[in-house]
Short mmCIF file of C-alpha atoms in Angstrom, two decimals:
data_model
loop_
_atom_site.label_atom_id
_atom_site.label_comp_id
_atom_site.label_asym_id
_atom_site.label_seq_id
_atom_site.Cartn_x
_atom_site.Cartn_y
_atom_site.Cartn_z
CA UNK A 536 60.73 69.37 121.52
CA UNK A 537 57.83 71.70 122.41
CA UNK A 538 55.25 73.44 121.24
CA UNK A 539 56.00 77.52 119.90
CA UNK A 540 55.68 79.91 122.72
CA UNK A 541 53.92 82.58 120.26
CA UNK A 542 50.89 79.85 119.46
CA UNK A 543 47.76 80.56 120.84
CA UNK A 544 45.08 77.85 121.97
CA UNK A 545 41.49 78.42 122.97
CA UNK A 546 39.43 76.57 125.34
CA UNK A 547 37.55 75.44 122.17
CA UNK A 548 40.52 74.23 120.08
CA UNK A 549 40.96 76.85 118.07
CA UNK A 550 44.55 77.04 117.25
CA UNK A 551 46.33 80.25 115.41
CA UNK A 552 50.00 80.25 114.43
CA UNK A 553 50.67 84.13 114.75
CA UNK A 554 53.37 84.22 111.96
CA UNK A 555 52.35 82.31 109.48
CA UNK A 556 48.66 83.22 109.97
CA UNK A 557 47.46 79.92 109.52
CA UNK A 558 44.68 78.67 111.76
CA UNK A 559 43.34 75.02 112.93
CA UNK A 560 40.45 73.61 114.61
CA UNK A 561 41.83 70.88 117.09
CA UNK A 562 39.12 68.19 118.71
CA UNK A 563 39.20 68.38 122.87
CA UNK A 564 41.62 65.45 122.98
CA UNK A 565 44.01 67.37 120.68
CA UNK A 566 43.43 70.89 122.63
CA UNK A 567 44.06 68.45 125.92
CA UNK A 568 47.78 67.42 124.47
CA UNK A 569 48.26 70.81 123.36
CA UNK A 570 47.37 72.01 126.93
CA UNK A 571 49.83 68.99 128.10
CA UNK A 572 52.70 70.53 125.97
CA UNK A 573 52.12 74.25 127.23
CA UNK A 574 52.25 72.56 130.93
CA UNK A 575 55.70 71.54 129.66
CA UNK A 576 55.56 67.74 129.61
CA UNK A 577 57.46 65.77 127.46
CA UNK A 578 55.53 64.13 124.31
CA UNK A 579 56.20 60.45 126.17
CA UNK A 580 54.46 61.54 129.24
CA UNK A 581 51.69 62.70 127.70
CA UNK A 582 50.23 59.30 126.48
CA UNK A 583 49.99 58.52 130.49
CA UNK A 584 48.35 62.25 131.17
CA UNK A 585 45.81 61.28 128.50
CA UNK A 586 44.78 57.82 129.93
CA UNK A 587 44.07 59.41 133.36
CA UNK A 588 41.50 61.98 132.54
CA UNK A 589 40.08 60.43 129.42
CA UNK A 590 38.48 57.03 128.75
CA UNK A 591 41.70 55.52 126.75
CA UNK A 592 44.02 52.78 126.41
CA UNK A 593 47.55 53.73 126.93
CA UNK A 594 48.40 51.94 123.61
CA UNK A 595 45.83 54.17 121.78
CA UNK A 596 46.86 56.77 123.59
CA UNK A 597 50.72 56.59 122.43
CA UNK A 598 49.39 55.71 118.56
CA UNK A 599 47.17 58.98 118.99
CA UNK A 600 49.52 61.11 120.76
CA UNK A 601 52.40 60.13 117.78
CA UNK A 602 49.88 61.07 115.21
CA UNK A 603 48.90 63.73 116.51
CA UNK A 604 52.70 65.05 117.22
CA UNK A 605 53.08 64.33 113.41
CA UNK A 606 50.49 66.85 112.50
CA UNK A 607 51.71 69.31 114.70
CA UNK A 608 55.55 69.17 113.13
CA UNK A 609 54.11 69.16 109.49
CA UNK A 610 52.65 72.12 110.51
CA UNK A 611 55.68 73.63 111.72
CA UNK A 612 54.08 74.42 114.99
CA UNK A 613 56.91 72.51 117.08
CA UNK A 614 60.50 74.07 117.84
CA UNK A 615 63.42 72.41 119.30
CA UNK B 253 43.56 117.97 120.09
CA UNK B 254 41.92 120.38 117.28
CA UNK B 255 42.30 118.06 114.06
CA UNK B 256 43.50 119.93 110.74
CA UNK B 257 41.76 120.33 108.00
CA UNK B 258 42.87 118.94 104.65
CA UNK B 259 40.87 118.63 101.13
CA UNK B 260 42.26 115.57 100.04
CA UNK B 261 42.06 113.75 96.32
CA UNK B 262 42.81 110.14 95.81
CA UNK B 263 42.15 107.73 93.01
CA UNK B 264 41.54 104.22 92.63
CA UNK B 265 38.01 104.41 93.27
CA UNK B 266 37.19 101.15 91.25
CA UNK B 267 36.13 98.91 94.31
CA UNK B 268 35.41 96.39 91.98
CA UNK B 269 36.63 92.47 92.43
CA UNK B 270 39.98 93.36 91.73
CA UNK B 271 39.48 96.16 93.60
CA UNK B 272 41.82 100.28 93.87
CA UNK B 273 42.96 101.24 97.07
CA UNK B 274 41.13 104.59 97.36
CA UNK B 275 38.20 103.68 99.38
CA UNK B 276 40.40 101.56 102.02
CA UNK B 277 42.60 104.97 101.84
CA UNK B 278 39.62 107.30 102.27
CA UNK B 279 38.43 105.29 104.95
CA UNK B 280 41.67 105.57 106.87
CA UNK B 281 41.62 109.22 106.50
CA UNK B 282 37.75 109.79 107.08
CA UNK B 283 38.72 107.62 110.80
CA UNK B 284 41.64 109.94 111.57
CA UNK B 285 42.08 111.22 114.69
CA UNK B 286 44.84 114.42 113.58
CA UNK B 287 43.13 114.77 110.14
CA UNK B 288 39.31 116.51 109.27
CA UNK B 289 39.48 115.11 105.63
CA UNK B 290 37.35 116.32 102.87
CA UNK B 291 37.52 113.55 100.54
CA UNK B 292 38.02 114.57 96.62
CA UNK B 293 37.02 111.59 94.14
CA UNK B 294 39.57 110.96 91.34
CA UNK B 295 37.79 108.38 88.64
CA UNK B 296 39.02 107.38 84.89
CA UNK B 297 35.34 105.60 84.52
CA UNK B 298 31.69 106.56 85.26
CA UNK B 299 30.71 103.11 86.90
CA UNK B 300 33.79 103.09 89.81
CA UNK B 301 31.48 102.59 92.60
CA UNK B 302 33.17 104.95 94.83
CA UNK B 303 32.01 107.58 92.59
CA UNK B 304 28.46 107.18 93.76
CA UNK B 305 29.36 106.68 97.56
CA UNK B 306 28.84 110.19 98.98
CA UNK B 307 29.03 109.41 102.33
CA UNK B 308 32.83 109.12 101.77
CA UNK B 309 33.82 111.20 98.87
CA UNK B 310 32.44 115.05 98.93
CA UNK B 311 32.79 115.35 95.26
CA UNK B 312 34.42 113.05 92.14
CA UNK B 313 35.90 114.52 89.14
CA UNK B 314 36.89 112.55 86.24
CA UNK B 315 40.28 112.23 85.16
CA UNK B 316 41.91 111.68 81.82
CA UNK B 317 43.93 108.79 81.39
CA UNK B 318 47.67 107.48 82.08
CA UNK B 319 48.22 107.60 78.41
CA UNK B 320 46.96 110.31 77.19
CA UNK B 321 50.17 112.37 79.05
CA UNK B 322 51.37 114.26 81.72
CA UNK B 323 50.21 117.59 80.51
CA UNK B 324 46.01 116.63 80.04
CA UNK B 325 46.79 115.63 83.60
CA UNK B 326 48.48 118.64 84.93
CA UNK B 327 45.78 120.54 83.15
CA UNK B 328 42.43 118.67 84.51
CA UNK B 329 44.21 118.52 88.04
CA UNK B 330 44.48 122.61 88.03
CA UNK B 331 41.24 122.24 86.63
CA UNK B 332 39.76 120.66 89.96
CA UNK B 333 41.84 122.43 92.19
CA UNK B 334 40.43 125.88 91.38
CA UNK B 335 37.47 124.68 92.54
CA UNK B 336 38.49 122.50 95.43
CA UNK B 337 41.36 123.77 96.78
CA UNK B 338 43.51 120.63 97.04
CA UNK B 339 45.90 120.16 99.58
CA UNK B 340 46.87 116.66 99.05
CA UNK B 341 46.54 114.08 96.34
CA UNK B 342 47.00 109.98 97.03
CA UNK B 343 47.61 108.47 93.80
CA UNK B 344 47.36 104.87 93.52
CA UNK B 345 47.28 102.92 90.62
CA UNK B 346 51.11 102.38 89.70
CA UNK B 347 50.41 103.34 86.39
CA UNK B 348 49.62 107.08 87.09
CA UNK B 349 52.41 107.15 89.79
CA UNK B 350 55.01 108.02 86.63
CA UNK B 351 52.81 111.62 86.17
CA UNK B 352 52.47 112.67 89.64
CA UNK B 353 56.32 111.95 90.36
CA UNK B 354 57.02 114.09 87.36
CA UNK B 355 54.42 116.66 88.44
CA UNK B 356 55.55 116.84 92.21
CA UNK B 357 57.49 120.21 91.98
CA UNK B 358 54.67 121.64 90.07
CA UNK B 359 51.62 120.62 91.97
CA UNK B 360 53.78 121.94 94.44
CA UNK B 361 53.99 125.19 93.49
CA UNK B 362 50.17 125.24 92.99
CA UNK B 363 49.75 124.52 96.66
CA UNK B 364 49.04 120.46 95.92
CA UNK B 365 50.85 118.08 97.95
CA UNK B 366 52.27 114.62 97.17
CA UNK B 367 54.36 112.03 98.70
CA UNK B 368 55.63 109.61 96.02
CA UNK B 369 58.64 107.96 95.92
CA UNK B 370 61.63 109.03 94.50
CA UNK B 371 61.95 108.85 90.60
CA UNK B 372 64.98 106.67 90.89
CA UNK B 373 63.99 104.00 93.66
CA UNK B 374 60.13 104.36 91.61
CA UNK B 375 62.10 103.16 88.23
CA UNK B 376 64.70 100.70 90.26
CA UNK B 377 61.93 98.45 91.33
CA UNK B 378 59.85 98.31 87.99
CA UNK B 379 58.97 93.82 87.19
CA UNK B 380 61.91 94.48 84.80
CA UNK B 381 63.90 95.61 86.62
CA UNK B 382 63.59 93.08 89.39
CA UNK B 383 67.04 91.13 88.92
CA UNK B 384 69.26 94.24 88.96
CA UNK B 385 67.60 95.60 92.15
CA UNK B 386 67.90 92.89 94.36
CA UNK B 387 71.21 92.30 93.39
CA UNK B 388 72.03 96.32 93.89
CA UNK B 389 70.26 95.57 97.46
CA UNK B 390 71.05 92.50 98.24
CA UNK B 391 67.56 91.34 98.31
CA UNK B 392 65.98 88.31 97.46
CA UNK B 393 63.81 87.98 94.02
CA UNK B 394 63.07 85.39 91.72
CA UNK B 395 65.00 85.51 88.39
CA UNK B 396 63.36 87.36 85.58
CA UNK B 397 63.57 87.70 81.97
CA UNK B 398 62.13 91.07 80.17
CA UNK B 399 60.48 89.96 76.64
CA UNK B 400 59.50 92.02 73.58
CA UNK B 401 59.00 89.63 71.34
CA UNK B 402 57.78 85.91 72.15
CA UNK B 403 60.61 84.18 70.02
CA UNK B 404 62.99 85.33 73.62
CA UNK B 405 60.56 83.07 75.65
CA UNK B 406 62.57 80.08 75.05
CA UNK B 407 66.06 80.60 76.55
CA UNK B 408 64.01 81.94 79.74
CA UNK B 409 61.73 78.42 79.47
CA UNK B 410 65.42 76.47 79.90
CA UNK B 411 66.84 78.31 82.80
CA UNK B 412 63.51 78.84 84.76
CA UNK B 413 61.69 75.42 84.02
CA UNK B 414 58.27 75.35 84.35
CA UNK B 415 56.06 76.14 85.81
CA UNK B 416 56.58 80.05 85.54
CA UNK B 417 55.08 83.25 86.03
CA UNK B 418 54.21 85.51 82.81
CA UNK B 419 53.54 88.80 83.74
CA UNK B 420 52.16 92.53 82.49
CA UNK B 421 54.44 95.51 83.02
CA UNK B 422 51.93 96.95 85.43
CA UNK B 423 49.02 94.59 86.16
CA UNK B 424 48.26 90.32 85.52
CA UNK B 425 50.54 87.63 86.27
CA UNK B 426 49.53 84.03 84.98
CA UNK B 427 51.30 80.77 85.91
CA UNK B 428 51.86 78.53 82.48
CA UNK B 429 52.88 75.02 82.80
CA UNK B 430 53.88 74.59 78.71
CA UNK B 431 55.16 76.93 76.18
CA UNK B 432 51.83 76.80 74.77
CA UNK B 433 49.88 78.75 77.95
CA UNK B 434 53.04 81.06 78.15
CA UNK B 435 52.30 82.34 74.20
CA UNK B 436 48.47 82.42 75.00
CA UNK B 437 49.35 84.53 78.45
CA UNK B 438 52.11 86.48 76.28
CA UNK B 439 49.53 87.30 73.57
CA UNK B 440 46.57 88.11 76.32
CA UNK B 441 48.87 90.28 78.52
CA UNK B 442 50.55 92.17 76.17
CA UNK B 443 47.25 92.94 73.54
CA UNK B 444 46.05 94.37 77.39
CA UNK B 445 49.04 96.82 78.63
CA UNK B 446 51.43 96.33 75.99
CA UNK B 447 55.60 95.66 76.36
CA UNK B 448 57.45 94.44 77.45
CA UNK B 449 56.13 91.24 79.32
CA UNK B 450 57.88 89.37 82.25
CA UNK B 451 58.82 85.97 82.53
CA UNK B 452 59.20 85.47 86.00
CA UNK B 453 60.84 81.46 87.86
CA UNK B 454 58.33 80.47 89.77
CA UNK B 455 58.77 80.09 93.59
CA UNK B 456 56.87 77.54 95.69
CA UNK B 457 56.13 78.36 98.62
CA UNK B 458 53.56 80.22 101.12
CA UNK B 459 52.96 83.72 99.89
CA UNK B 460 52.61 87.01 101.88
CA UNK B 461 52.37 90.73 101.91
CA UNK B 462 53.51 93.58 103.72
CA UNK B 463 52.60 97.05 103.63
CA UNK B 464 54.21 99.83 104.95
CA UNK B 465 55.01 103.55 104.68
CA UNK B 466 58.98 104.89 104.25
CA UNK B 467 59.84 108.72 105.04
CA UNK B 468 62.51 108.78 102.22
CA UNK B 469 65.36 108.88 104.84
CA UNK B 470 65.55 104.96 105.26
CA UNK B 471 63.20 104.59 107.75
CA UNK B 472 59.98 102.93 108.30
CA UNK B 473 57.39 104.47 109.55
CA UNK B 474 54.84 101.83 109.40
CA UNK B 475 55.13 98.12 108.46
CA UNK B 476 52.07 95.74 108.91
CA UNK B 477 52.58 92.12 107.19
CA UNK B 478 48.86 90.12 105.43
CA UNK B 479 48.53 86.69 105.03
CA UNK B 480 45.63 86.14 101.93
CA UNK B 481 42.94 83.49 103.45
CA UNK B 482 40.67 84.02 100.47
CA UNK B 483 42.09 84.80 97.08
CA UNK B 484 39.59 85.35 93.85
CA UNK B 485 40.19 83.68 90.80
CA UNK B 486 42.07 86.97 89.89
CA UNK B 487 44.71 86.34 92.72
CA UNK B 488 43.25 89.34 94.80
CA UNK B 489 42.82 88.83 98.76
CA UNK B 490 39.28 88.70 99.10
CA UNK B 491 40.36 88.15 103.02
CA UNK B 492 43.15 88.66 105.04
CA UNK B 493 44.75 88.23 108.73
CA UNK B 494 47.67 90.04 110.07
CA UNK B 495 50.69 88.12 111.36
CA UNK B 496 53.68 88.99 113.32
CA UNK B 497 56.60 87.24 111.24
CA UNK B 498 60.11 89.12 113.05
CA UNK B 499 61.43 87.85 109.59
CA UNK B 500 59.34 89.77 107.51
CA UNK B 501 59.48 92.70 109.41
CA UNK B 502 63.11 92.59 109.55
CA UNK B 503 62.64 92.52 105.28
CA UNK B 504 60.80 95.12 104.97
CA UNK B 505 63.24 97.81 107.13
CA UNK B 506 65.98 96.47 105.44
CA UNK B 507 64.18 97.48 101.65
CA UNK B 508 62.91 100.72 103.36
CA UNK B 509 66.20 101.45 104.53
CA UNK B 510 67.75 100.29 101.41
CA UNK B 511 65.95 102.29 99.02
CA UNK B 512 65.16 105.19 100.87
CA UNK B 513 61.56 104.36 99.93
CA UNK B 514 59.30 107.46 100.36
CA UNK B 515 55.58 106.70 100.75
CA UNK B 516 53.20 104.01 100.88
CA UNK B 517 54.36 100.43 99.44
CA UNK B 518 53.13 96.76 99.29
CA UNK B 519 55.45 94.21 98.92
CA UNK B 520 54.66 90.39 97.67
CA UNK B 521 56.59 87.63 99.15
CA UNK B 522 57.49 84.48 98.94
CA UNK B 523 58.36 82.13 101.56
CA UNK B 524 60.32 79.05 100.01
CA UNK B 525 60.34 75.81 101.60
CA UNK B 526 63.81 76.54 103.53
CA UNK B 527 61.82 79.37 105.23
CA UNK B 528 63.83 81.76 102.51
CA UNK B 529 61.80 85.41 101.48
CA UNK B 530 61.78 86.39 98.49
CA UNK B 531 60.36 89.65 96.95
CA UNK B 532 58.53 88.32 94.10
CA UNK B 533 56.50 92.38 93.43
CA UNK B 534 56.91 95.85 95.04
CA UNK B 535 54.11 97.84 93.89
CA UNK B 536 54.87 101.68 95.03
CA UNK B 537 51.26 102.62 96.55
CA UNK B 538 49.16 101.64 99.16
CA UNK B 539 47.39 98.21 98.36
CA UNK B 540 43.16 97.99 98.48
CA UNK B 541 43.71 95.91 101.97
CA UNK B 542 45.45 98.87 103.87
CA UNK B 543 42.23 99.36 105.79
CA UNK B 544 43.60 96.08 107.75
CA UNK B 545 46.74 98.13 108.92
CA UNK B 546 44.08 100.96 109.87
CA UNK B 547 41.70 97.89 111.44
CA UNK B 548 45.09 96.73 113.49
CA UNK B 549 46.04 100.32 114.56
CA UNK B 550 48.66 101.66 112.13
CA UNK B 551 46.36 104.30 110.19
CA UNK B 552 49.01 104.41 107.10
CA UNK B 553 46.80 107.06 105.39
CA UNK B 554 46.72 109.44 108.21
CA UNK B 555 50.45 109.45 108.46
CA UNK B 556 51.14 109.69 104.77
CA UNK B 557 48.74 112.60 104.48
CA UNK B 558 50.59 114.20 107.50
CA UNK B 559 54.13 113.37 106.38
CA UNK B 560 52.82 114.77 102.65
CA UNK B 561 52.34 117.94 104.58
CA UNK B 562 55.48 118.53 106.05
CA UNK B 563 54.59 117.40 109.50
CA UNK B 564 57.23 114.97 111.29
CA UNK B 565 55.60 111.64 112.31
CA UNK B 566 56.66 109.36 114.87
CA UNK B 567 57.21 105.19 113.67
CA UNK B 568 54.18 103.43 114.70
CA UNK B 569 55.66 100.76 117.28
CA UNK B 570 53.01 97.87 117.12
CA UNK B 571 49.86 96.89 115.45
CA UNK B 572 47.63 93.64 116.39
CA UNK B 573 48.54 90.42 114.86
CA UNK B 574 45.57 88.04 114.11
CA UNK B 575 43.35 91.06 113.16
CA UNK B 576 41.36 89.78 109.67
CA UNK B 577 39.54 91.91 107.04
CA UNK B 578 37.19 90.08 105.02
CA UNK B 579 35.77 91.88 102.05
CA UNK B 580 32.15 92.04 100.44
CA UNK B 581 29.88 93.42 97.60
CA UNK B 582 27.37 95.61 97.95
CA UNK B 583 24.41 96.64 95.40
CA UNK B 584 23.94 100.44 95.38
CA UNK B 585 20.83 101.95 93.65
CA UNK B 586 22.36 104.97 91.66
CA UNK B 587 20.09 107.32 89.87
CA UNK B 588 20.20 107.49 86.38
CA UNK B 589 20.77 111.38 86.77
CA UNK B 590 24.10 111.01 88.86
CA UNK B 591 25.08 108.57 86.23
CA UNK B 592 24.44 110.75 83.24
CA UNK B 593 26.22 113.62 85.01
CA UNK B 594 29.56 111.96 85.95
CA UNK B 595 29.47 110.68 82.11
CA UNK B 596 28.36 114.29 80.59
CA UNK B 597 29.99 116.76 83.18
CA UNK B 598 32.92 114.71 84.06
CA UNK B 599 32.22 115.23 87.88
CA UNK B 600 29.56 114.17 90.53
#
């Protein structure tokens, strides 16, 4: 599972789903997984990604990264 | 490149909060790069602000109403044109479209040019119609009952369920959740444009819009899908962003195509939950956000003035996506002698 090819991210966290139109405001640690997804890693490698450049437990990590993962299927911006 | 020079009349001046296209379709034409427009007002009321803006129309002439008849029309539009010289007129309220699709051959002759859609497709995709023409096109639309008299609401009520969409033949749609909002929107609707009413199923879903501009041959010549970020309480976008849905694209050819439409369209969408479109209105004239398709590089105007003139124009082949158009009000301090002379003379 990865993120759409067509969605663009800015360094600020400003999301925009080109074909629905929709738009989101993401906070750094959710632009940071979002950068992790584009880089093409998996969702269960990112939990490890996000413990080594921020200040994070690898459980809250995982809890965060799920959540967040969540979000970004409800939102349709995931494909297969 | 020399640009040509056309004298060009449009209505739908009322750029009011639920606002005509003519200003976004002046605009267009005013930015054209092929066209040197002089910009003829068309007004049915002496407060449309775009009466008073005369940085963008040269002159305004009053105009009689839909109802009172093709001929008053045909007369008051010869009227203007002996003064004018008309080359082109952009209707675009629906409800005057009936006139000036009667009228083409005749304006015609006079040297006035139109480009309206066909008589046939124009009828085809009336509310009432809805059911029979996606079925003849194999197109997607809600179901939809026609009403004339209220007591017919209640077989609709069982097959649709609620909620559901009552609508006016030409303008309002309201959403009624009980048989008792669908007789108050019946009774409201109809005392304001008459019969018959629509009772439209209602669709959940995400809504859209497209606009776009057919050459009558089945093909598309511009197509530039809106997704509403601000609606009034009257369900108009007060701002908009442009998307790149392949799937709505792909729609709209296959109505263009379909149809044969000739001129400028919007069509309302529907997207249901199982990512499904369906065509929910198609109103045959540009809509009062085109200036977004003109913002995102598809000047719809221009080429619908130059098509309207015989000249062959090439399908635009892209437009920005994420462009958005956000609308505002503006005071203007009128004299009271420009007032009193639209409303005694008819023209300003």
């Amino acid at each position: 599972m990865k993120i759409k090819k067509d969605i663009a991210v800015s360094d600020s966290g400003f999301l925009f789903n080109p074909v629905t139109g929709e738009s989101f405001s993401v906070n750094n640690i959710g632009a940071a997984i979002i950068g992790y997804l584009k880089q093409g890693l998996s969702p269960k490698e990112i939990p490890a990604a996000l413990v080594k450049d921020f200040e994070v437990t690898e459980t809250m990590a995982e809890r965060d990264v799920q959540d967040f993962m969540n979000m970004l299927m409800h939102f349709q911006l995931m494909e297969p | 490149m020399k640009k040509r020079k056309l004298t060009i009349a449009v209505s739908g001046l009322n750029a009011i909060d639920s606002p005509g296209p003519g200003l976004a379709v002046a605009r267009g034409l005013l930015e054209s790069g092929k066209i040197e427009a002089k910009m003829i007002g068309l007004a049915y009321e002496s407060m449309e602000p775009g009466i008073f803006m005369h940085d963008i129309f040269h002159k305004t002439y009053q105009i009689p109403y839909p109802s009172a008849g093709t001929d008053m029309l045909k007369k008051r539009l010869l009227e203007i044109h002996e003064k004018e010289k008309i080359d082109l007129i952009i209707p675009n309220f629906d409800a005057e479209l009936f006139s000036y699709i009667k009228l083409e051959r005749e304006l015609l002759e006079k040297g006035i040019h139109t480009f309206v859609p066909e008589s046939d497709s124009f009828e085809e995709r009336q509310k009432w119609n809805l059911p029979e023409f996606g079925k003849k096109h194999r197109l997607k639309v809600p179901r939809s009952k026609e009403l004339m008299v209220f007591s017919d609401f209640y077989p609709a009520s069982v097959d649709f369920g609620f909620p559901l969409v009552v609508k006016g033949k030409y303008y309002d749609a309201i959403v009624a959740y009980n048989a008792e909002q669908a007789q108050s929107a019946f009774n409201r609707i109809s005392a304001k444009w008459g019969l018959p009413i629509i009772v439209q199923e209602f669709i959940h879903g995400q809504e859209f819009n497209v606009t776009g501009l057919g050459d009558g041959n089945g093909n598309a010549i511009s197509i530039v899908p809106m997704r509403k970020l601000y609606i009034t309480d009257k369900g108009k976008a007060w701002s908009g962003i442009s998307i790149g849905d392949e799937n709505i694209i792909k729609l709209t050819k296959k109505f263009i195509k379909s149809t044969r439409w000739r001129g400028g369209f919007e069509l309302e969408l529907m997207k249901n939950e199982k990512g499904e479109f369906f065509i929910l209105e198609i109103n045959p004239r540009l809509p009062a956000w085109v200036y977004l398709a003109v913002g995102c590089g598809q000047n719809i105007p221009e080429a619908l003035a130059l098509m309207a003139m015989g000249e062959k124009v090439e399908p635009f082949k892209n437009y920005d996506v994420g462009k958005m158009f956000v609308r505002y009000s503006w005071d203007m301090i009128v004299n009271l002698e420009e007032f009193q002379k639209i409303s005694t003379f008819g023209e300003l």
